[in-house]
XYZ file of C-alpha atoms in Angstrom:
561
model
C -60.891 153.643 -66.046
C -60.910 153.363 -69.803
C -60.451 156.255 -72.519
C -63.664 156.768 -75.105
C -62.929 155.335 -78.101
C -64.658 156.508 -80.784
C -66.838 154.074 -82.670
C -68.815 153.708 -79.350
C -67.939 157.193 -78.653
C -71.623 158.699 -79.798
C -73.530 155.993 -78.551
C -72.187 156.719 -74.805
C -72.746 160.182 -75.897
C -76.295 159.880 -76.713
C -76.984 157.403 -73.690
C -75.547 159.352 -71.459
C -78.281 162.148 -72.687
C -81.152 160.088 -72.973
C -81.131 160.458 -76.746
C -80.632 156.899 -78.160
C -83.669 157.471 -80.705
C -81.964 160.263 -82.306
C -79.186 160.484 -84.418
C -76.309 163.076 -83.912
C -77.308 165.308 -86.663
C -80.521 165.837 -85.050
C -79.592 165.668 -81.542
C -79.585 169.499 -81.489
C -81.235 169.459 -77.675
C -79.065 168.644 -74.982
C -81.161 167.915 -71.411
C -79.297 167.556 -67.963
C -80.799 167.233 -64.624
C -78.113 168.252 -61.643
C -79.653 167.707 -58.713
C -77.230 169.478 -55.761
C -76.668 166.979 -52.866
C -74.637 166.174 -49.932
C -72.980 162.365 -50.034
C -70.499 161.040 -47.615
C -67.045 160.760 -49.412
C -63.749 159.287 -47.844
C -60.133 160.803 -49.278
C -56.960 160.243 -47.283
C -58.238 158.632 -44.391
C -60.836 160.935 -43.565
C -64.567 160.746 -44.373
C -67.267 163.832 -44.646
C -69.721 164.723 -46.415
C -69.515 167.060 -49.250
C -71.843 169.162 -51.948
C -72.082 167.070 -55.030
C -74.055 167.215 -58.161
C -75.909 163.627 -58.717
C -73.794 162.160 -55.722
C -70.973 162.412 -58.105
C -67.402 163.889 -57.318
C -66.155 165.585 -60.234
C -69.804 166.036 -61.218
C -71.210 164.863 -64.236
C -69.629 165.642 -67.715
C -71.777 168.068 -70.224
C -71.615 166.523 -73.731
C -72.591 168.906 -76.206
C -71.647 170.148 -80.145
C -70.977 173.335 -81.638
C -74.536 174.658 -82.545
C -76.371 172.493 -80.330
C -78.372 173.808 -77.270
C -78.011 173.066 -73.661
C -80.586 172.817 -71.036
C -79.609 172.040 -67.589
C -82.266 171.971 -65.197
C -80.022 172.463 -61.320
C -82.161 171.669 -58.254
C -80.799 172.357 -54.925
C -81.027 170.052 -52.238
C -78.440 171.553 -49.684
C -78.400 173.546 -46.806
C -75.949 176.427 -48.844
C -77.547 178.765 -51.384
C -75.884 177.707 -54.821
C -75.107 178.887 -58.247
C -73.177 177.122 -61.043
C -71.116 179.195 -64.032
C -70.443 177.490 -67.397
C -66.632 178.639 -67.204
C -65.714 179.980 -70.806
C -69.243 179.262 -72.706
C -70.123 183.040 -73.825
C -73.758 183.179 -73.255
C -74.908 185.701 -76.121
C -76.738 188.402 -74.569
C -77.934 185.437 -72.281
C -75.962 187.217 -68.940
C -79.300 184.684 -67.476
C -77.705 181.402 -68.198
C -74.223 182.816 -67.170
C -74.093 181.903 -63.201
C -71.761 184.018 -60.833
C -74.205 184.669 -58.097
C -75.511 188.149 -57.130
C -74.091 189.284 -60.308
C -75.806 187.641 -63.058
C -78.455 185.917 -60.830
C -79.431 185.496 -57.295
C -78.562 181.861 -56.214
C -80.784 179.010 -55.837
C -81.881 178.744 -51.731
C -82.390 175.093 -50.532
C -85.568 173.755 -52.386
C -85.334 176.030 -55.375
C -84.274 174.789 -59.091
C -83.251 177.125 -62.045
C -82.936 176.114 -65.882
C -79.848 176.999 -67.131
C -81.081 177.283 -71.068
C -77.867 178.450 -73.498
C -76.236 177.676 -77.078
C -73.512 176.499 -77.578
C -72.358 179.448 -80.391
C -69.020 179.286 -82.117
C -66.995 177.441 -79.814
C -65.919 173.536 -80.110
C -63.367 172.077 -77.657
C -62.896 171.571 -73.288
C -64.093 174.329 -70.859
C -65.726 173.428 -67.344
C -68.633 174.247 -65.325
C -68.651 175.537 -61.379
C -69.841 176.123 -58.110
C -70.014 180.296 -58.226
C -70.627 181.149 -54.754
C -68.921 180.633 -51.303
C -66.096 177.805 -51.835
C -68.273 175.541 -53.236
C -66.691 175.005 -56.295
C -63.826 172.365 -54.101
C -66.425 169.820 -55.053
C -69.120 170.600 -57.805
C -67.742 170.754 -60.610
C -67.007 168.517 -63.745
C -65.823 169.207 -67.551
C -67.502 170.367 -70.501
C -67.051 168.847 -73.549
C -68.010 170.414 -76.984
C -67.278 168.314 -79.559
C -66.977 169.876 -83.217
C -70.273 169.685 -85.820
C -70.292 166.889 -87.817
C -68.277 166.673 -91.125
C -65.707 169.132 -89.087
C -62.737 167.071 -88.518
C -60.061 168.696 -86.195
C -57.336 170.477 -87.391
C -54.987 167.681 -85.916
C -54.423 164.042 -86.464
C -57.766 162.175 -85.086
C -56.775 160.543 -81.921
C -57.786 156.632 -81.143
C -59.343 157.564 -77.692
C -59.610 160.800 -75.168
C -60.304 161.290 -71.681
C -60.563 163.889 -69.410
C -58.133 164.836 -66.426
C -59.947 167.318 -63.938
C -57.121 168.576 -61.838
C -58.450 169.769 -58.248
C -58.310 170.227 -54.662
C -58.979 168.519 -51.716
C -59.447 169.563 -47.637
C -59.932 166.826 -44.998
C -62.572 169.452 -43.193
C -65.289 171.305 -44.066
C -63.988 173.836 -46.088
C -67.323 176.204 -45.565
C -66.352 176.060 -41.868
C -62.655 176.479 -42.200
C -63.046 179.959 -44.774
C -65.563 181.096 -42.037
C -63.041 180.775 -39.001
C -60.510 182.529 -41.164
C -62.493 185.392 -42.214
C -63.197 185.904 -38.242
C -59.607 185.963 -37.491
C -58.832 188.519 -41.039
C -56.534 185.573 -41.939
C -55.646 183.750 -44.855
C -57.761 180.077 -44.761
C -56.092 176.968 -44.786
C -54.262 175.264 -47.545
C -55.935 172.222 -48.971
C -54.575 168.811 -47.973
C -53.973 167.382 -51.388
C -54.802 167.916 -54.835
C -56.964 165.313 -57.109
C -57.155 163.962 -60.802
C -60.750 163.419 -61.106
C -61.465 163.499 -57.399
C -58.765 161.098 -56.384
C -54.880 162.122 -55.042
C -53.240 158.688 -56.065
C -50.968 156.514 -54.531
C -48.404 159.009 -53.348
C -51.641 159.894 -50.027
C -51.955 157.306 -47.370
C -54.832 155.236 -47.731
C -55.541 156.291 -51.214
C -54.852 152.733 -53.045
C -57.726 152.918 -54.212
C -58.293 156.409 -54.855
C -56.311 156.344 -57.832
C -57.712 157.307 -61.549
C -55.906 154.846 -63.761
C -56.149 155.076 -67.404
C -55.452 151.711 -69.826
C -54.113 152.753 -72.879
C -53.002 150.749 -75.977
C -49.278 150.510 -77.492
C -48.838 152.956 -80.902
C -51.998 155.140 -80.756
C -52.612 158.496 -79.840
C -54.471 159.983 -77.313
C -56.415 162.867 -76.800
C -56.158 163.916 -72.610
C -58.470 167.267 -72.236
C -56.641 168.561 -68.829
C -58.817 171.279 -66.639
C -57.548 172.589 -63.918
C -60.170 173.365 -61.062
C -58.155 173.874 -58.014
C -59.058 176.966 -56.113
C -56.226 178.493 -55.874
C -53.030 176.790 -56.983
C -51.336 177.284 -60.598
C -50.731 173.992 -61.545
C -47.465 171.664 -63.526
C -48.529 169.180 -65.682
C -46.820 165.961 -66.868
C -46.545 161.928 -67.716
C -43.386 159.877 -67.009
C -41.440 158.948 -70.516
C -43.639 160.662 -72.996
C -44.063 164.452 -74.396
C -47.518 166.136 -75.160
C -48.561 168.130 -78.266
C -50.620 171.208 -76.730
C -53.548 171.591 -79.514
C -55.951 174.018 -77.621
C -56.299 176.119 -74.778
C -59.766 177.484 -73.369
C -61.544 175.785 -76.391
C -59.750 177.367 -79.251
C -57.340 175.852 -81.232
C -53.512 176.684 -81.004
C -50.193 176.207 -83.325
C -49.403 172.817 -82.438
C -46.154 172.423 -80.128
C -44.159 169.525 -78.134
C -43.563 169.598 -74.442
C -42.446 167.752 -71.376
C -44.918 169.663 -69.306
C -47.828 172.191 -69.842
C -48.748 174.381 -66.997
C -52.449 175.880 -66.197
C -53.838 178.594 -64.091
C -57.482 177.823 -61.909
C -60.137 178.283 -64.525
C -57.730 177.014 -67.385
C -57.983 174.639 -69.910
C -55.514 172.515 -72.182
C -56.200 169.462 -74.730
C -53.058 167.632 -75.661
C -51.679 164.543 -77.851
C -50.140 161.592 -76.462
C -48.270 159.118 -78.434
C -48.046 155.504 -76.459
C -44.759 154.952 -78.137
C -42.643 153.777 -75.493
C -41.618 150.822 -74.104
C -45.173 149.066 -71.879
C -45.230 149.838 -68.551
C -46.979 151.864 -65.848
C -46.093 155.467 -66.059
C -47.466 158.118 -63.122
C -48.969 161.128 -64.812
C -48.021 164.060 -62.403
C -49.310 167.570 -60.901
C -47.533 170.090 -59.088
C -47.867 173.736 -58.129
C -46.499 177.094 -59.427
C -45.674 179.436 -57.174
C -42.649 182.228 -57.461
C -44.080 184.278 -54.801
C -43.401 183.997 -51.017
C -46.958 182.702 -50.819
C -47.319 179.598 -48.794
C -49.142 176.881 -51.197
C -49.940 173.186 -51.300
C -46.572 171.597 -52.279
C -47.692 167.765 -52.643
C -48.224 166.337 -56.147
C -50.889 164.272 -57.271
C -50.139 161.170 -59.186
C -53.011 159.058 -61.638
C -51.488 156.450 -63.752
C -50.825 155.290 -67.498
C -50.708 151.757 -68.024
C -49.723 150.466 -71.130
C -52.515 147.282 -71.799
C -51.514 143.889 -70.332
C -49.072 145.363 -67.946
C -49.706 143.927 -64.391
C -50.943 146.319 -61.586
C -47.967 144.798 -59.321
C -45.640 147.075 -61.769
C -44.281 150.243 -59.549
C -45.201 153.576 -61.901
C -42.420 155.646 -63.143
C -43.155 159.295 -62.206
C -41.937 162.362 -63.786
C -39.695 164.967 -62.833
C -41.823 168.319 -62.493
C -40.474 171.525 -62.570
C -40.098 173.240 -59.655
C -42.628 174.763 -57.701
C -40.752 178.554 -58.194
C -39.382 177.459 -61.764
C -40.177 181.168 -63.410
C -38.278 180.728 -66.290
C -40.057 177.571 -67.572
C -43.376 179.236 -66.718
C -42.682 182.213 -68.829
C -41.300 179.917 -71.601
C -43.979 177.967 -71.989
C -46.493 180.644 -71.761
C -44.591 182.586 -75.038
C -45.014 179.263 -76.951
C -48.928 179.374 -76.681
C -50.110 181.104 -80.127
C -53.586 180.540 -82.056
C -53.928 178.226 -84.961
C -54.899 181.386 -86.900
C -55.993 179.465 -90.254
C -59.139 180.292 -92.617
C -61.298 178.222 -90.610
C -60.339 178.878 -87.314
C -58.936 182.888 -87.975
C -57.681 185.230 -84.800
C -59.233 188.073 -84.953
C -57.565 190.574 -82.955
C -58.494 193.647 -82.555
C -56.017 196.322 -84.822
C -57.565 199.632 -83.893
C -58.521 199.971 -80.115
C -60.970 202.282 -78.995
C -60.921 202.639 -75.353
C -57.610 201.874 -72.736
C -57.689 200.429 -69.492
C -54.909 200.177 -66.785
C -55.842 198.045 -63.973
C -53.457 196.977 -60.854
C -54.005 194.766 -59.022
C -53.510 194.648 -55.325
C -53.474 193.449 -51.816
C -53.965 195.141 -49.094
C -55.231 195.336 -45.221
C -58.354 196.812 -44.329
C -59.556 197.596 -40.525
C -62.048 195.381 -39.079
C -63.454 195.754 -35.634
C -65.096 192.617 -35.426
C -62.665 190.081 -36.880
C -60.285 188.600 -33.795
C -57.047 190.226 -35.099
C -58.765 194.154 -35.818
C -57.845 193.698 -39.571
C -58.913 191.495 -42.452
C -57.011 191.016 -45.618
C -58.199 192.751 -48.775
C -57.782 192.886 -52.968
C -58.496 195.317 -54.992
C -58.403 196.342 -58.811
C -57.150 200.061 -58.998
C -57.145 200.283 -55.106
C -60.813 199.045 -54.890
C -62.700 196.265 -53.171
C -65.421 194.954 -54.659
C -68.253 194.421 -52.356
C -71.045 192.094 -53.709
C -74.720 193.156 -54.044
C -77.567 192.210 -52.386
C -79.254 192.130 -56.248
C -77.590 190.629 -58.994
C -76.372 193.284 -61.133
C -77.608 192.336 -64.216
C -80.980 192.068 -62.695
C -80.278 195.781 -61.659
C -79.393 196.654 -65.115
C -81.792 195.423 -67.101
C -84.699 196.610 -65.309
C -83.064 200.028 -63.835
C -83.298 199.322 -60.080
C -81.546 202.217 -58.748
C -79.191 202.076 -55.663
C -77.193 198.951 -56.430
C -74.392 199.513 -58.169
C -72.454 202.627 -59.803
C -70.467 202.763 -63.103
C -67.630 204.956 -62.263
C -64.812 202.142 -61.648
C -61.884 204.442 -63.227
C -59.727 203.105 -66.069
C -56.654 203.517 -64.335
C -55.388 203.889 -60.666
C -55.671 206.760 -58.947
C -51.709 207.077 -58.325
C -49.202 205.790 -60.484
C -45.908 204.589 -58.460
C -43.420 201.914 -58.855
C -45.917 198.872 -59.171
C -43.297 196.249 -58.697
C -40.627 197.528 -56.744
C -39.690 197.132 -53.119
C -42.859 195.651 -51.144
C -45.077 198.297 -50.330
C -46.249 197.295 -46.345
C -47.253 200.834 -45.163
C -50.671 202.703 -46.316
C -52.605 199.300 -47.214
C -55.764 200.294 -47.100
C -58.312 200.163 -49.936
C -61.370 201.490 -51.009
C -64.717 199.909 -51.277
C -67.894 199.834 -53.267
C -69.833 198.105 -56.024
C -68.598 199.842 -58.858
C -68.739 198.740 -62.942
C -67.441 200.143 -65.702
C -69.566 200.837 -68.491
C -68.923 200.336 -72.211
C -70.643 200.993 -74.798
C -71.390 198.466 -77.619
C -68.457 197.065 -79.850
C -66.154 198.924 -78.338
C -62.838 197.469 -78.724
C -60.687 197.081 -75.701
C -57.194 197.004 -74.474
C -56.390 195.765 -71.221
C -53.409 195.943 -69.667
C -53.653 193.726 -65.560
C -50.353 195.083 -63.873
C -49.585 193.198 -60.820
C -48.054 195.212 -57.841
C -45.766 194.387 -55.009
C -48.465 195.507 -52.206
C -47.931 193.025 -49.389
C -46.103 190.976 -52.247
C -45.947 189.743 -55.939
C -48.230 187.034 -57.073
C -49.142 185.424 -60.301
C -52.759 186.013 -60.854
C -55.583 184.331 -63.399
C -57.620 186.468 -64.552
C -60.937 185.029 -65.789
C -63.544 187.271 -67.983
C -67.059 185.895 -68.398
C -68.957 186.634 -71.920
C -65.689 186.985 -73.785
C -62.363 185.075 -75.197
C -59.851 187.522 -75.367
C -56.446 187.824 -77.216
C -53.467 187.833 -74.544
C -51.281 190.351 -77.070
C -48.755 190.424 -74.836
C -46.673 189.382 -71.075
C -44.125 191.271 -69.599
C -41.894 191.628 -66.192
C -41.880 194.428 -64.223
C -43.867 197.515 -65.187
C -45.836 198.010 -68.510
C -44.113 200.823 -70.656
C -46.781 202.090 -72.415
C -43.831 203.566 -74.569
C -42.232 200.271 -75.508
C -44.221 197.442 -74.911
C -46.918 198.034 -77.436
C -44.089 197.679 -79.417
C -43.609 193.938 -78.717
C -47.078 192.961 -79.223
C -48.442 189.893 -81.249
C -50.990 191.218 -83.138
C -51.327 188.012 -85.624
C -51.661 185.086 -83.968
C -51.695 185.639 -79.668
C -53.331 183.177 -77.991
C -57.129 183.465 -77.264
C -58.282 182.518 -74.018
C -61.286 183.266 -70.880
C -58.290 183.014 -68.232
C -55.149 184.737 -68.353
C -51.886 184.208 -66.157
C -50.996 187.735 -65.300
C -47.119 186.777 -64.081
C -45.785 187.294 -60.839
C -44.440 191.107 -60.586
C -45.708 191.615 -63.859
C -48.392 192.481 -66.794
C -50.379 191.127 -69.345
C -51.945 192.928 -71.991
C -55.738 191.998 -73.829
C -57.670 192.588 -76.241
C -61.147 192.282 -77.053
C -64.414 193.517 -78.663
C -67.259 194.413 -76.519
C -70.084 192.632 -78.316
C -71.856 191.055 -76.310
C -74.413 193.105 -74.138
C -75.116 192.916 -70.481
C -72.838 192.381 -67.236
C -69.840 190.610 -67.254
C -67.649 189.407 -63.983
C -63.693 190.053 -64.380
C -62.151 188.160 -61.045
C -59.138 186.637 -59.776
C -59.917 182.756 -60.231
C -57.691 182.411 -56.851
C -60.718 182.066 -54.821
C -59.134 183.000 -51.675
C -58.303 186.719 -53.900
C -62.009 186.809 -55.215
C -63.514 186.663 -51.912
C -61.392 189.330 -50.638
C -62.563 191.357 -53.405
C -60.396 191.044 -56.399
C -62.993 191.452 -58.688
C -65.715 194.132 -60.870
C -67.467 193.706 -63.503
C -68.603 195.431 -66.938
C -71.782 196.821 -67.840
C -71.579 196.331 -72.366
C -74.245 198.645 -73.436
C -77.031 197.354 -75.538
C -76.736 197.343 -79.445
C -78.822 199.477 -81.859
C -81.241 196.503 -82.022
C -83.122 194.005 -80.603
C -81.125 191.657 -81.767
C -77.797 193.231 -80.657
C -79.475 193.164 -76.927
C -80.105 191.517 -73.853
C -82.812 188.677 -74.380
C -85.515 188.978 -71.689
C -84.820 186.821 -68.020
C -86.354 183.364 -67.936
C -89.933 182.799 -66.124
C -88.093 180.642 -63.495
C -85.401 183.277 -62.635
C -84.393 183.103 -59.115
C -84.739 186.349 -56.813
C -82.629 187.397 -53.627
């Protein structure tokens, strides 16, 4: 598989889009057809059929620019009712366009098709669009890449080529069928089998040869690899035998260049970096591994794809790398506090300095009875000691047109008992509440967040993924936030922006943002095993004094439940 390089770069981009008689400038009209569709796929000895978009696994990539506007016309072909979410893309008071099923829209059924119609506003870089419903999202998926207007150089050195690296999961069965047995038990679903760069787990799986993404790259250059991680619910390391990366942007916003061996990314999480092909040529395995510093029980294989230096034979064994290990804390942490925003003139952080409303959410896991699963009990998460239930409407649905009954906007800003969040594990009263409760806020409100994790059950690291919104991470902590101290500590000047946010293991992170864009907005766990248990709620952002500070009306074509 061979990198873009650039000369041809914009005539693959307009092919691929069916615009060859225009040029870039005018190109402003991006048109996609996804049509959803099972196709018989063989990983690691085993064949079955999967969900794909276009028969493709990663789905296709969306090429766009800052400014331009995308329309993406989904038709579903598949026996599963289906939505897709275009992770990090902020949808201006376009909640339509936005995806998470039942609480922006009601998914396609089989049959149906939606237009997903949205600009691309103010944001240049990698995100990634998603299955949102069920587990689809283990195999429709695929990158998004917004490239910067014309005449707007990055604020790095140009590289010679880029490609993409889609880090992801993979189960031999159907993984539908396997979260359903769980949930009958009340048990925790399996783990996957392996995990993928761009759909294949390398050489490291049995018969899997051949299902190895291979990248050719040329001596002295440098590269541009835009790394996504769309696992479901591993944390992933990140790294290439013999040569550093320079991290340049995270979730589509640029960052204070900085060297390292290996970057590491939450599900939902994006990071472009710089390679230099300034070593000696040869075949080098480019690596992923999980996180985990939690007694949790994850997928401990690593993935391999390779870098092969141009007229190196195939015979050559790769070198790998030497992750760090699965529970390695201390380099997690580390690298996390070197992540700031570039934080120049043209690409300014602006943080929120005066906050007007404070919100303290833990969050939690928890047991819950349930007569009809085989073990009397199901597993449960909750933010502030509640479980989310999903609607039968979509909620934003509900709130523009006032449909009473579906949802209530009391979710509290804090929990309702403060104790020692992260000391001993907490295995005795683990029951939570329920309901389908938002929290309402009014227009450009400014917001501080603070996402403690607790030790109910047990400590986890959790990403934390707000749709409509970047948001400054201000500040990470162990332990318990002190609301005396901490604030303290904060980096008001250049944080890193982001959609997803590492909360660490047995400990906080604070955010900040300003509520300006209007409508309903989903706040989850991107752990999908901790969304569908209910580690998730959403906001309802008032409407502006204006039409043009409001929602825009749904689209004619606008699916119903």
């Amino acid at each position: 598989m061979k990198m873009i390089r650039y000369p041809s770069f914009l005539f693959l981009f307009l092919y691929l889009l069916g615009f060859l008689g225009q040029s870039p400038v005018d190109a402003a009209v991006k048109k996609y057809q996804f049509d959803v569709q099972m196709k018989n796929v063989s990983r690691l000895c085993n064949a079955k059929p999967i969900v794909t978009v276009n028969g493709m696994f990663p789905g296709p990539t969306v090429y766009a620019r800052e400014g331009d506007r995308v329309i993406i016309n989904v038709t579903n072909h598949v026996q599963y009712n289906l939505s897709i979410h275009w992770h990090g893309l902020k949808q201006y008071r376009n909640g339509w366009a936005d995806g998470p099923a039942y609480i922006t829209q009601c998914p396609m059924q089989t049959g149906q098709s939606y237009v997903y119609d949205f600009n691309v506003t103010g944001q240049r870089g990698t995100l990634w669009w998603h299955a949102h419903i069920l587990w689809l999202r283990a195999t429709v998926y695929g990158a998004i890449v917004i490239l910067p207007q014309p005449g707007k150089p990055y604020p790095f050195p140009q590289p010679y080529q880029e490609t993409n690296i889609v880090l992801g999961e993979w189960w031999n069965g159907d993984v539908e069928t396997a979260v359903n047995q769980a949930n009958k038990l009340g048990a925790p679903p399996p783990m996957s089998d392996a995990h993928t760069i761009n759909g294949k787990p390398g050489p490291l799986f049995p018969c899997s040869e051949k299902h190895t993404f291979v990248v050719e790259v040329e001596a002295d250059k440098t590269y541009l690899l835009r790394i996504i991680n769309a696992a479901l619910n591993d944390e992933l390391f990140f790294g290439i035998a013999g040569h550093d990366m320079t991290v340049v942007e995270i979730d589509a916003v640029y960052t204070k260049p900085f060297t390292t061996k290996f970057i590491l990314l939450g599900p939902g999480q994006t990071t472009n970096v710089l390679v230099k092909t300034n070593q000696s040529p040869n075949r080098y395995f480019m690596a992923a591994g999980p996180f985990m510093d939690a007694p949790v029980t994850v997928d401990n294989k690593t993935v391999t794809a390779i870098l092969q230096y141009k007229g190196v034979p195939n015979t050559i064994i790769p070198i790998l790398p030497k992750l760090p290990s699965p529970n390695d804390t201390s380099y997690a942490l580390d690298y996390n506090q070197k992540l700031r925003s570039l934080n120049t003139p043209n690409f300014p952080a602006l943080v929120p300095l005066k906050v007007d409303r404070r919100l303290f959410y833990t969050i939690g896991l928890g047991i819950n009875a349930c007569p009809t699963c085989v073990n009397g009990t199901n597993l449960a998460a909750s933010i502030n000691n509640i479980t989310f239930v999903m609607p039968k409407t979509a909620l934003l649905k509900a709130h523009y047109f006032n449909i009473p009954n579906v949802f209530r906007t009391d979710f509290p800003d804090r929990p309702p008992k403060p104790f020692n969040y992260t000391g001993v594990p907490l295995t005795a009263n683990l029951g939570t509440s329920t309901g389908t409760r938002l929290s309402r806020v009014k227009f450009n409100t400014t917001i501080e967040l603070i996402l403690q994790d607790t030790n109910l059950l047990t400590v986890e690291s959790h990403p934390f993924h707000l749709h409509g919104y970047n948001f400054f991470v201000v500040g990470t902590g162990v332990g318990n936030f002190d609301p005396k101290k901490d604030p303290a500590k904060f980096n008001l000047i250049d944080p890193p922006e982001r959609n997803t946010v590492g909360v660490p293991t047995g400990g906080w992170a604070a955010i900040r943002f300003r509520a300006d864009n209007p409508g309903v907005w989903f706040m989850h766990c991107h752990l999908e095993v901790h969304t569908m248990w209910g580690l998730k709620m959403a906001f309802v952002v008032e409407n502006g004094n204006t039409p043009e500070l409001s929602v825009l009306p749904p689209p004619k074509d606008y699916p119903s439940c």
